[in-house]
Amino acid sequence: MSRTIALLGLLTLAGCETTTSGGAVGADRSQLMLVSSGELDQMAAQSYAKLLADAAHAGKLNRDAAMLKRVRAVASRIEPQTAVFRRDAPAWKWEVNVLADPQLNAFCMPGGKIAFYAGLIDQLHLSDSEIAIVMGHEISHALREHSREQASQAIAAQATIGIGAALLGLGQGSADLAGTGYQALLATRFSRTDEAEADRMGLELAARAGYDPHAGVTLWQKMIAANGGAHQPEFLSSHPADENRVREIEALLPAVMPLYQAAR
Ligand SMILES: [Zn+2]
């Protein structure tokens, strides 16, 4: 019983916070955070370095100079805009690379480690604005530290099963924590709440960077069309593309169009 109380106290102390300020789209939901940003960023940097090394070894890293230039140009316009949600973010150690891989996929790991798979751009014939929508969305997962939140929730859930074990891990900040976080990072399956937040924030980031937010509608319509085949693209298994998503993006256009017009 005393352990339960101690754990609850610890949870409350480590507690709830919001990683971002609201911006025009209201992204300031309170989040449970039990792992430090530093731990997650370190894991992400190591995972990303391994991914790049593996890709280079396979001859798949940044093969298309023109595509790399396009993707990096979009990133360089979006990165400064992240300040609207987090003042520390523009100074992150951003990295942007393109993998010569037919998958429809893209991600931004904690701390700003971005990868685009060429298949996403090639097969969906993405415009720069549509690239900006995907990038804004993925960057928003990192700004909101959704992976860190996931890791924290996993730890909290484990705590209800084995309080003693969890307390040991929490108290020592040990390899157990790192292991849980690493798993959450690799098996990234964001919640619908996370997805909606990333859509809203990404739309605002793209608009502020001077990209037409209407591309959010065309992007997801292309995703819906791509979803029809026998193989579900990796990106779509974690990012359900449906008419509902398109409608929610359309409903946000009046809030973000003035930002786009001001940025042009
Ligand atoms: Zn997402």
PDB file of C-alpha atoms and ligand atoms in Angstrom:
ATOM      1  CA  MET A   1       0.000   0.000   0.000  1.00  0.00           C
ATOM      2  CA  SER A   2       2.758   2.417   0.911  1.00  0.00           C
ATOM      3  CA  ARG A   3       4.403   1.530  -2.392  1.00  0.00           C
ATOM      4  CA  THR A   4       1.218   2.389  -4.257  1.00  0.00           C
ATOM      5  CA  ILE A   5       1.078   5.751  -2.549  1.00  0.00           C
ATOM      6  CA  ALA A   6       4.756   6.341  -3.257  1.00  0.00           C
ATOM      7  CA  LEU A   7       4.224   5.479  -6.906  1.00  0.00           C
ATOM      8  CA  LEU A   8       1.208   7.756  -7.219  1.00  0.00           C
ATOM      9  CA  GLY A   9       3.262  10.526  -5.649  1.00  0.00           C
ATOM     10  CA  LEU A  10       6.040   9.890  -8.105  1.00  0.00           C
ATOM     11  CA  LEU A  11       3.633   9.929 -11.039  1.00  0.00           C
ATOM     12  CA  THR A  12       2.184  13.202  -9.851  1.00  0.00           C
ATOM     13  CA  LEU A  13       5.634  14.702  -9.372  1.00  0.00           C
ATOM     14  CA  ALA A  14       6.958  13.589 -12.743  1.00  0.00           C
ATOM     15  CA  GLY A  15       3.544  14.600 -13.763  1.00  0.00           C
ATOM     16  CA  CYS A  16       1.732  16.300 -16.479  1.00  0.00           C
ATOM     17  CA  GLU A  17       3.001  19.039 -18.695  1.00  0.00           C
ATOM     18  CA  THR A  18       2.506  20.328 -22.198  1.00  0.00           C
ATOM     19  CA  THR A  19       5.424  20.181 -24.607  1.00  0.00           C
ATOM     20  CA  THR A  20       4.163  22.985 -26.846  1.00  0.00           C
ATOM     21  CA  SER A  21       2.296  26.273 -26.715  1.00  0.00           C
ATOM     22  CA  GLY A  22      -1.029  26.292 -28.484  1.00  0.00           C
ATOM     23  CA  GLY A  23      -0.341  28.193 -31.719  1.00  0.00           C
ATOM     24  CA  ALA A  24      -3.378  29.116 -33.831  1.00  0.00           C
ATOM     25  CA  VAL A  25      -4.671  25.536 -33.696  1.00  0.00           C
ATOM     26  CA  GLY A  26      -4.660  24.995 -29.907  1.00  0.00           C
ATOM     27  CA  ALA A  27      -2.008  22.296 -29.390  1.00  0.00           C
ATOM     28  CA  ASP A  28      -1.597  22.473 -25.614  1.00  0.00           C
ATOM     29  CA  ARG A  29      -3.139  19.264 -24.248  1.00  0.00           C
ATOM     30  CA  SER A  30      -1.588  18.162 -20.932  1.00  0.00           C
ATOM     31  CA  GLN A  31       0.669  15.090 -21.285  1.00  0.00           C
ATOM     32  CA  LEU A  32       1.963  12.430 -18.895  1.00  0.00           C
ATOM     33  CA  MET A  33       5.770  12.449 -19.062  1.00  0.00           C
ATOM     34  CA  LEU A  34       7.889   9.987 -17.054  1.00  0.00           C
ATOM     35  CA  VAL A  35      10.987   9.825 -19.262  1.00  0.00           C
ATOM     36  CA  SER A  36      13.274  12.760 -20.007  1.00  0.00           C
ATOM     37  CA  SER A  37      13.544  14.420 -23.420  1.00  0.00           C
ATOM     38  CA  GLY A  38      17.284  13.857 -23.232  1.00  0.00           C
ATOM     39  CA  GLU A  39      16.882  10.075 -22.940  1.00  0.00           C
ATOM     40  CA  LEU A  40      14.534   9.917 -25.932  1.00  0.00           C
ATOM     41  CA  ASP A  41      16.655  12.300 -28.030  1.00  0.00           C
ATOM     42  CA  GLN A  42      19.718  10.188 -27.378  1.00  0.00           C
ATOM     43  CA  MET A  43      17.905   6.997 -28.409  1.00  0.00           C
ATOM     44  CA  ALA A  44      16.600   8.734 -31.512  1.00  0.00           C
ATOM     45  CA  ALA A  45      20.022  10.049 -32.501  1.00  0.00           C
ATOM     46  CA  GLN A  46      21.480   6.540 -32.167  1.00  0.00           C
ATOM     47  CA  SER A  47      18.612   4.893 -34.077  1.00  0.00           C
ATOM     48  CA  TYR A  48      18.826   7.521 -36.832  1.00  0.00           C
ATOM     49  CA  ALA A  49      22.599   7.170 -37.178  1.00  0.00           C
ATOM     50  CA  LYS A  50      22.171   3.401 -37.564  1.00  0.00           C
ATOM     51  CA  LEU A  51      19.423   3.876 -40.157  1.00  0.00           C
ATOM     52  CA  LEU A  52      21.642   6.206 -42.204  1.00  0.00           C
ATOM     53  CA  ALA A  53      24.645   3.883 -41.917  1.00  0.00           C
ATOM     54  CA  ASP A  54      22.535   0.912 -43.057  1.00  0.00           C
ATOM     55  CA  ALA A  55      21.089   2.935 -45.964  1.00  0.00           C
ATOM     56  CA  ALA A  56      24.537   4.137 -47.030  1.00  0.00           C
ATOM     57  CA  HIS A  57      25.809   0.560 -46.893  1.00  0.00           C
ATOM     58  CA  ALA A  58      22.930  -0.541 -49.142  1.00  0.00           C
ATOM     59  CA  GLY A  59      23.579   2.343 -51.549  1.00  0.00           C
ATOM     60  CA  LYS A  60      20.209   3.933 -50.719  1.00  0.00           C
ATOM     61  CA  LEU A  61      21.211   7.150 -48.975  1.00  0.00           C
ATOM     62  CA  ASN A  62      20.498  10.431 -50.815  1.00  0.00           C
ATOM     63  CA  ARG A  63      20.792   8.918 -54.292  1.00  0.00           C
ATOM     64  CA  ASP A  64      18.659  11.595 -55.977  1.00  0.00           C
ATOM     65  CA  ALA A  65      20.377  14.973 -55.530  1.00  0.00           C
ATOM     66  CA  ALA A  66      17.439  16.958 -56.939  1.00  0.00           C
ATOM     67  CA  MET A  67      14.937  15.280 -54.614  1.00  0.00           C
ATOM     68  CA  LEU A  68      17.220  15.758 -51.617  1.00  0.00           C
ATOM     69  CA  LYS A  69      17.528  19.454 -52.466  1.00  0.00           C
ATOM     70  CA  ARG A  70      13.729  19.820 -52.660  1.00  0.00           C
ATOM     71  CA  VAL A  71      13.116  18.044 -49.353  1.00  0.00           C
ATOM     72  CA  ARG A  72      15.860  19.985 -47.549  1.00  0.00           C
ATOM     73  CA  ALA A  73      14.520  23.280 -48.958  1.00  0.00           C
ATOM     74  CA  VAL A  74      11.081  22.522 -47.500  1.00  0.00           C
ATOM     75  CA  ALA A  75      12.651  21.589 -44.156  1.00  0.00           C
ATOM     76  CA  SER A  76      14.696  24.786 -44.013  1.00  0.00           C
ATOM     77  CA  ARG A  77      11.514  26.861 -44.405  1.00  0.00           C
ATOM     78  CA  ILE A  78       9.549  24.892 -41.804  1.00  0.00           C
ATOM     79  CA  GLU A  79      12.235  24.594 -39.109  1.00  0.00           C
ATOM     80  CA  PRO A  80      12.220  28.303 -38.097  1.00  0.00           C
ATOM     81  CA  GLN A  81       8.404  28.206 -37.867  1.00  0.00           C
ATOM     82  CA  THR A  82       8.517  25.567 -35.124  1.00  0.00           C
ATOM     83  CA  ALA A  83       9.187  28.434 -32.686  1.00  0.00           C
ATOM     84  CA  VAL A  84       5.447  29.162 -32.633  1.00  0.00           C
ATOM     85  CA  PHE A  85       4.948  25.887 -30.745  1.00  0.00           C
ATOM     86  CA  ARG A  86       8.359  25.534 -29.040  1.00  0.00           C
ATOM     87  CA  ARG A  87      10.955  28.228 -28.656  1.00  0.00           C
ATOM     88  CA  ASP A  88      13.763  25.683 -28.295  1.00  0.00           C
ATOM     89  CA  ALA A  89      12.941  23.774 -31.496  1.00  0.00           C
ATOM     90  CA  PRO A  90      14.624  25.964 -34.166  1.00  0.00           C
ATOM     91  CA  ALA A  91      17.957  25.287 -32.417  1.00  0.00           C
ATOM     92  CA  TRP A  92      17.509  21.490 -32.477  1.00  0.00           C
ATOM     93  CA  LYS A  93      20.121  19.447 -34.364  1.00  0.00           C
ATOM     94  CA  TRP A  94      17.858  18.950 -37.378  1.00  0.00           C
ATOM     95  CA  GLU A  95      18.854  16.355 -39.957  1.00  0.00           C
ATOM     96  CA  VAL A  96      17.073  15.668 -43.240  1.00  0.00           C
ATOM     97  CA  ASN A  97      17.798  12.733 -45.526  1.00  0.00           C
ATOM     98  CA  VAL A  98      16.095  10.882 -48.378  1.00  0.00           C
ATOM     99  CA  LEU A  99      16.166   7.106 -48.714  1.00  0.00           C
ATOM    100  CA  ALA A 100      16.040   5.528 -52.170  1.00  0.00           C
ATOM    101  CA  ASP A 101      13.272   3.165 -51.129  1.00  0.00           C
ATOM    102  CA  PRO A 102       9.925   2.523 -52.840  1.00  0.00           C
ATOM    103  CA  GLN A 103       7.972   2.592 -49.559  1.00  0.00           C
ATOM    104  CA  LEU A 104       5.398   5.313 -48.978  1.00  0.00           C
ATOM    105  CA  ASN A 105       6.899   6.520 -45.733  1.00  0.00           C
ATOM    106  CA  ALA A 106       8.361   9.475 -43.873  1.00  0.00           C
ATOM    107  CA  PHE A 107       9.131  10.227 -40.245  1.00  0.00           C
ATOM    108  CA  CYS A 108      10.688  12.700 -37.860  1.00  0.00           C
ATOM    109  CA  MET A 109      12.303  11.077 -34.825  1.00  0.00           C
ATOM    110  CA  PRO A 110      12.497  12.894 -31.479  1.00  0.00           C
ATOM    111  CA  GLY A 111      14.863  15.852 -31.644  1.00  0.00           C
ATOM    112  CA  GLY A 112      14.349  16.534 -35.374  1.00  0.00           C
ATOM    113  CA  LYS A 113      15.804  13.565 -37.271  1.00  0.00           C
ATOM    114  CA  ILE A 114      13.823  13.480 -40.538  1.00  0.00           C
ATOM    115  CA  ALA A 115      13.735  10.813 -43.252  1.00  0.00           C
ATOM    116  CA  PHE A 116      11.679  10.782 -46.428  1.00  0.00           C
ATOM    117  CA  TYR A 117      11.355   7.639 -48.521  1.00  0.00           C
ATOM    118  CA  ALA A 118      11.569   8.398 -52.246  1.00  0.00           C
ATOM    119  CA  GLY A 119       8.539   6.207 -52.946  1.00  0.00           C
ATOM    120  CA  LEU A 120       6.240   8.623 -51.132  1.00  0.00           C
ATOM    121  CA  ILE A 121       7.310  11.552 -53.318  1.00  0.00           C
ATOM    122  CA  ASP A 122       7.601   9.598 -56.583  1.00  0.00           C
ATOM    123  CA  GLN A 123       4.515   7.424 -56.417  1.00  0.00           C
ATOM    124  CA  LEU A 124       2.153  10.119 -55.138  1.00  0.00           C
ATOM    125  CA  HIS A 125       3.784  12.822 -57.316  1.00  0.00           C
ATOM    126  CA  LEU A 126       3.964  15.142 -54.319  1.00  0.00           C
ATOM    127  CA  SER A 127       4.196  18.894 -54.874  1.00  0.00           C
ATOM    128  CA  ASP A 128       6.470  20.937 -52.608  1.00  0.00           C
ATOM    129  CA  SER A 129       3.378  22.002 -50.651  1.00  0.00           C
ATOM    130  CA  GLU A 130       2.327  18.386 -50.173  1.00  0.00           C
ATOM    131  CA  ILE A 131       5.858  17.512 -49.010  1.00  0.00           C
ATOM    132  CA  ALA A 132       5.513  20.416 -46.559  1.00  0.00           C
ATOM    133  CA  ILE A 133       2.241  18.981 -45.216  1.00  0.00           C
ATOM    134  CA  VAL A 134       3.810  15.555 -44.589  1.00  0.00           C
ATOM    135  CA  MET A 135       6.905  17.134 -43.077  1.00  0.00           C
ATOM    136  CA  GLY A 136       4.905  19.514 -40.901  1.00  0.00           C
ATOM    137  CA  HIS A 137       2.875  16.559 -39.639  1.00  0.00           C
ATOM    138  CA  GLU A 138       5.931  14.430 -38.833  1.00  0.00           C
ATOM    139  CA  ILE A 139       7.805  17.337 -37.230  1.00  0.00           C
ATOM    140  CA  SER A 140       4.748  17.995 -35.067  1.00  0.00           C
ATOM    141  CA  HIS A 141       4.976  14.470 -33.594  1.00  0.00           C
ATOM    142  CA  ALA A 142       8.534  15.407 -32.516  1.00  0.00           C
ATOM    143  CA  LEU A 143       7.531  18.851 -31.209  1.00  0.00           C
ATOM    144  CA  ARG A 144       4.739  17.329 -29.117  1.00  0.00           C
ATOM    145  CA  GLU A 145       7.128  14.537 -28.060  1.00  0.00           C
ATOM    146  CA  HIS A 146       4.484  11.924 -28.797  1.00  0.00           C
ATOM    147  CA  SER A 147       7.100   9.130 -28.598  1.00  0.00           C
ATOM    148  CA  ARG A 148       8.111  10.282 -25.138  1.00  0.00           C
ATOM    149  CA  GLU A 149       4.471  10.386 -24.119  1.00  0.00           C
ATOM    150  CA  GLN A 150       3.973   6.855 -25.481  1.00  0.00           C
ATOM    151  CA  ALA A 151       6.993   5.594 -23.567  1.00  0.00           C
ATOM    152  CA  SER A 152       5.658   7.236 -20.416  1.00  0.00           C
ATOM    153  CA  GLN A 153       2.229   5.676 -20.849  1.00  0.00           C
ATOM    154  CA  ALA A 154       3.855   2.270 -21.341  1.00  0.00           C
ATOM    155  CA  ILE A 155       5.751   2.703 -18.100  1.00  0.00           C
ATOM    156  CA  ALA A 156       2.600   3.823 -16.302  1.00  0.00           C
ATOM    157  CA  ALA A 157       0.667   0.819 -17.635  1.00  0.00           C
ATOM    158  CA  GLN A 158       3.403  -1.563 -16.555  1.00  0.00           C
ATOM    159  CA  ALA A 159       3.296   0.056 -13.121  1.00  0.00           C
ATOM    160  CA  THR A 160      -0.300  -1.060 -12.593  1.00  0.00           C
ATOM    161  CA  ILE A 161       0.786  -4.669 -13.201  1.00  0.00           C
ATOM    162  CA  GLY A 162       4.054  -4.760 -11.327  1.00  0.00           C
ATOM    163  CA  ILE A 163       4.332  -1.741  -9.106  1.00  0.00           C
ATOM    164  CA  GLY A 164       7.484  -2.922  -7.396  1.00  0.00           C
ATOM    165  CA  ALA A 165       9.297  -3.524 -10.669  1.00  0.00           C
ATOM    166  CA  ALA A 166       8.161  -0.228 -12.077  1.00  0.00           C
ATOM    167  CA  LEU A 167       9.214   1.648  -8.967  1.00  0.00           C
ATOM    168  CA  LEU A 168      12.634   0.082  -9.228  1.00  0.00           C
ATOM    169  CA  GLY A 169      12.904   1.254 -12.822  1.00  0.00           C
ATOM    170  CA  LEU A 170      11.507   4.697 -12.103  1.00  0.00           C
ATOM    171  CA  GLY A 171      13.701   5.196  -9.071  1.00  0.00           C
ATOM    172  CA  GLN A 172      16.927   4.214 -10.760  1.00  0.00           C
ATOM    173  CA  GLY A 173      16.287   5.770 -14.158  1.00  0.00           C
ATOM    174  CA  SER A 174      17.867   2.561 -15.331  1.00  0.00           C
ATOM    175  CA  ALA A 175      18.226   0.518 -18.469  1.00  0.00           C
ATOM    176  CA  ASP A 176      14.610  -0.610 -17.967  1.00  0.00           C
ATOM    177  CA  LEU A 177      13.436   2.893 -18.766  1.00  0.00           C
ATOM    178  CA  ALA A 178      15.721   3.126 -21.745  1.00  0.00           C
ATOM    179  CA  GLY A 179      14.449  -0.231 -23.005  1.00  0.00           C
ATOM    180  CA  THR A 180      10.816   0.776 -22.720  1.00  0.00           C
ATOM    181  CA  GLY A 181      11.457   4.060 -24.476  1.00  0.00           C
ATOM    182  CA  TYR A 182      13.440   2.442 -27.241  1.00  0.00           C
ATOM    183  CA  GLN A 183      10.634  -0.018 -27.941  1.00  0.00           C
ATOM    184  CA  ALA A 184       8.100   2.789 -28.078  1.00  0.00           C
ATOM    185  CA  LEU A 185      10.337   4.698 -30.461  1.00  0.00           C
ATOM    186  CA  LEU A 186      10.816   1.816 -32.879  1.00  0.00           C
ATOM    187  CA  ALA A 187       7.231   0.586 -32.856  1.00  0.00           C
ATOM    188  CA  THR A 188       5.769   4.020 -33.458  1.00  0.00           C
ATOM    189  CA  ARG A 189       2.006   3.698 -33.504  1.00  0.00           C
ATOM    190  CA  PHE A 190       0.592   7.054 -32.566  1.00  0.00           C
ATOM    191  CA  SER A 191      -2.885   7.426 -31.107  1.00  0.00           C
ATOM    192  CA  ARG A 192      -5.728   9.101 -32.983  1.00  0.00           C
ATOM    193  CA  THR A 193      -5.345  12.033 -30.595  1.00  0.00           C
ATOM    194  CA  ASP A 194      -1.664  12.297 -31.548  1.00  0.00           C
ATOM    195  CA  GLU A 195      -2.549  12.067 -35.221  1.00  0.00           C
ATOM    196  CA  ALA A 196      -5.148  14.835 -34.983  1.00  0.00           C
ATOM    197  CA  GLU A 197      -2.680  17.063 -33.128  1.00  0.00           C
ATOM    198  CA  ALA A 198       0.025  16.458 -35.726  1.00  0.00           C
ATOM    199  CA  ASP A 199      -2.440  17.226 -38.534  1.00  0.00           C
ATOM    200  CA  ARG A 200      -3.465  20.528 -36.956  1.00  0.00           C
ATOM    201  CA  MET A 201       0.049  21.661 -36.057  1.00  0.00           C
ATOM    202  CA  GLY A 202       1.539  20.477 -39.339  1.00  0.00           C
ATOM    203  CA  LEU A 203      -1.028  22.472 -41.279  1.00  0.00           C
ATOM    204  CA  GLU A 204      -0.106  25.588 -39.310  1.00  0.00           C
ATOM    205  CA  LEU A 205       3.638  24.988 -39.778  1.00  0.00           C
ATOM    206  CA  ALA A 206       3.222  24.572 -43.541  1.00  0.00           C
ATOM    207  CA  ALA A 207       1.047  27.688 -43.776  1.00  0.00           C
ATOM    208  CA  ARG A 208       3.505  29.787 -41.774  1.00  0.00           C
ATOM    209  CA  ALA A 209       6.338  28.532 -44.018  1.00  0.00           C
ATOM    210  CA  GLY A 210       4.433  29.831 -47.067  1.00  0.00           C
ATOM    211  CA  TYR A 211       2.979  26.548 -48.339  1.00  0.00           C
ATOM    212  CA  ASP A 212      -0.688  26.467 -49.340  1.00  0.00           C
ATOM    213  CA  PRO A 213      -2.529  24.462 -46.656  1.00  0.00           C
ATOM    214  CA  HIS A 214      -5.024  23.263 -49.287  1.00  0.00           C
ATOM    215  CA  ALA A 215      -2.251  20.764 -50.076  1.00  0.00           C
ATOM    216  CA  GLY A 216      -3.383  18.990 -46.894  1.00  0.00           C
ATOM    217  CA  VAL A 217      -6.589  18.070 -48.697  1.00  0.00           C
ATOM    218  CA  THR A 218      -4.937  16.908 -51.936  1.00  0.00           C
ATOM    219  CA  LEU A 219      -2.251  15.001 -50.024  1.00  0.00           C
ATOM    220  CA  TRP A 220      -4.743  12.928 -48.049  1.00  0.00           C
ATOM    221  CA  GLN A 221      -6.900  12.372 -51.136  1.00  0.00           C
ATOM    222  CA  LYS A 222      -3.809  10.907 -52.811  1.00  0.00           C
ATOM    223  CA  MET A 223      -3.210   8.774 -49.712  1.00  0.00           C
ATOM    224  CA  ILE A 224      -6.789   7.477 -49.833  1.00  0.00           C
ATOM    225  CA  ALA A 225      -6.340   6.567 -53.516  1.00  0.00           C
ATOM    226  CA  ALA A 226      -3.013   4.813 -52.738  1.00  0.00           C
ATOM    227  CA  ASN A 227      -4.729   2.803 -50.022  1.00  0.00           C
ATOM    228  CA  GLY A 228      -6.808   0.848 -52.529  1.00  0.00           C
ATOM    229  CA  GLY A 229      -4.139  -1.677 -53.559  1.00  0.00           C
ATOM    230  CA  ALA A 230      -3.353  -5.128 -52.215  1.00  0.00           C
ATOM    231  CA  HIS A 231      -0.488  -3.921 -50.025  1.00  0.00           C
ATOM    232  CA  GLN A 232      -1.233  -1.280 -47.459  1.00  0.00           C
ATOM    233  CA  PRO A 233       1.623   1.265 -47.450  1.00  0.00           C
ATOM    234  CA  GLU A 234       3.579   1.413 -44.184  1.00  0.00           C
ATOM    235  CA  PHE A 235       2.753   5.080 -43.674  1.00  0.00           C
ATOM    236  CA  LEU A 236      -0.979   4.383 -43.930  1.00  0.00           C
ATOM    237  CA  SER A 237      -0.947   1.651 -41.300  1.00  0.00           C
ATOM    238  CA  SER A 238       0.021   4.303 -38.749  1.00  0.00           C
ATOM    239  CA  HIS A 239      -1.766   7.186 -40.499  1.00  0.00           C
ATOM    240  CA  PRO A 240      -5.314   6.121 -41.379  1.00  0.00           C
ATOM    241  CA  ALA A 241      -6.322   7.966 -44.527  1.00  0.00           C
ATOM    242  CA  ASP A 242     -10.052   8.499 -44.675  1.00  0.00           C
ATOM    243  CA  GLU A 243     -12.649  11.096 -45.597  1.00  0.00           C
ATOM    244  CA  ASN A 244     -12.953  12.057 -41.949  1.00  0.00           C
ATOM    245  CA  ARG A 245      -9.331  13.180 -41.892  1.00  0.00           C
ATOM    246  CA  VAL A 246      -9.852  15.255 -45.048  1.00  0.00           C
ATOM    247  CA  ARG A 247     -12.960  16.885 -43.541  1.00  0.00           C
ATOM    248  CA  GLU A 248     -11.093  17.808 -40.360  1.00  0.00           C
ATOM    249  CA  ILE A 249      -8.313  19.397 -42.419  1.00  0.00           C
ATOM    250  CA  GLU A 250     -10.860  21.301 -44.529  1.00  0.00           C
ATOM    251  CA  ALA A 251     -12.445  22.617 -41.328  1.00  0.00           C
ATOM    252  CA  LEU A 252      -9.052  24.028 -40.239  1.00  0.00           C
ATOM    253  CA  LEU A 253      -8.418  25.952 -43.464  1.00  0.00           C
ATOM    254  CA  PRO A 254     -10.110  29.186 -42.309  1.00  0.00           C
ATOM    255  CA  ALA A 255      -7.796  29.262 -39.254  1.00  0.00           C
ATOM    256  CA  VAL A 256      -4.568  28.742 -41.196  1.00  0.00           C
ATOM    257  CA  MET A 257      -5.184  30.472 -44.566  1.00  0.00           C
ATOM    258  CA  PRO A 258      -4.488  33.934 -43.075  1.00  0.00           C
ATOM    259  CA  LEU A 259      -1.114  32.626 -41.862  1.00  0.00           C
ATOM    260  CA  TYR A 260      -0.327  31.404 -45.374  1.00  0.00           C
ATOM    261  CA  GLN A 261      -1.398  34.681 -46.944  1.00  0.00           C
ATOM    262  CA  ALA A 262       0.724  36.650 -44.469  1.00  0.00           C
ATOM    263  CA  ALA A 263       3.754  34.422 -45.198  1.00  0.00           C
ATOM    264  CA  ARG A 264       3.637  34.742 -48.993  1.00  0.00           C
TER     265      ARG A 264
HETATM  266 ZN    ZN B   1       1.330  10.886 -37.718  1.00  0.00          ZN
END
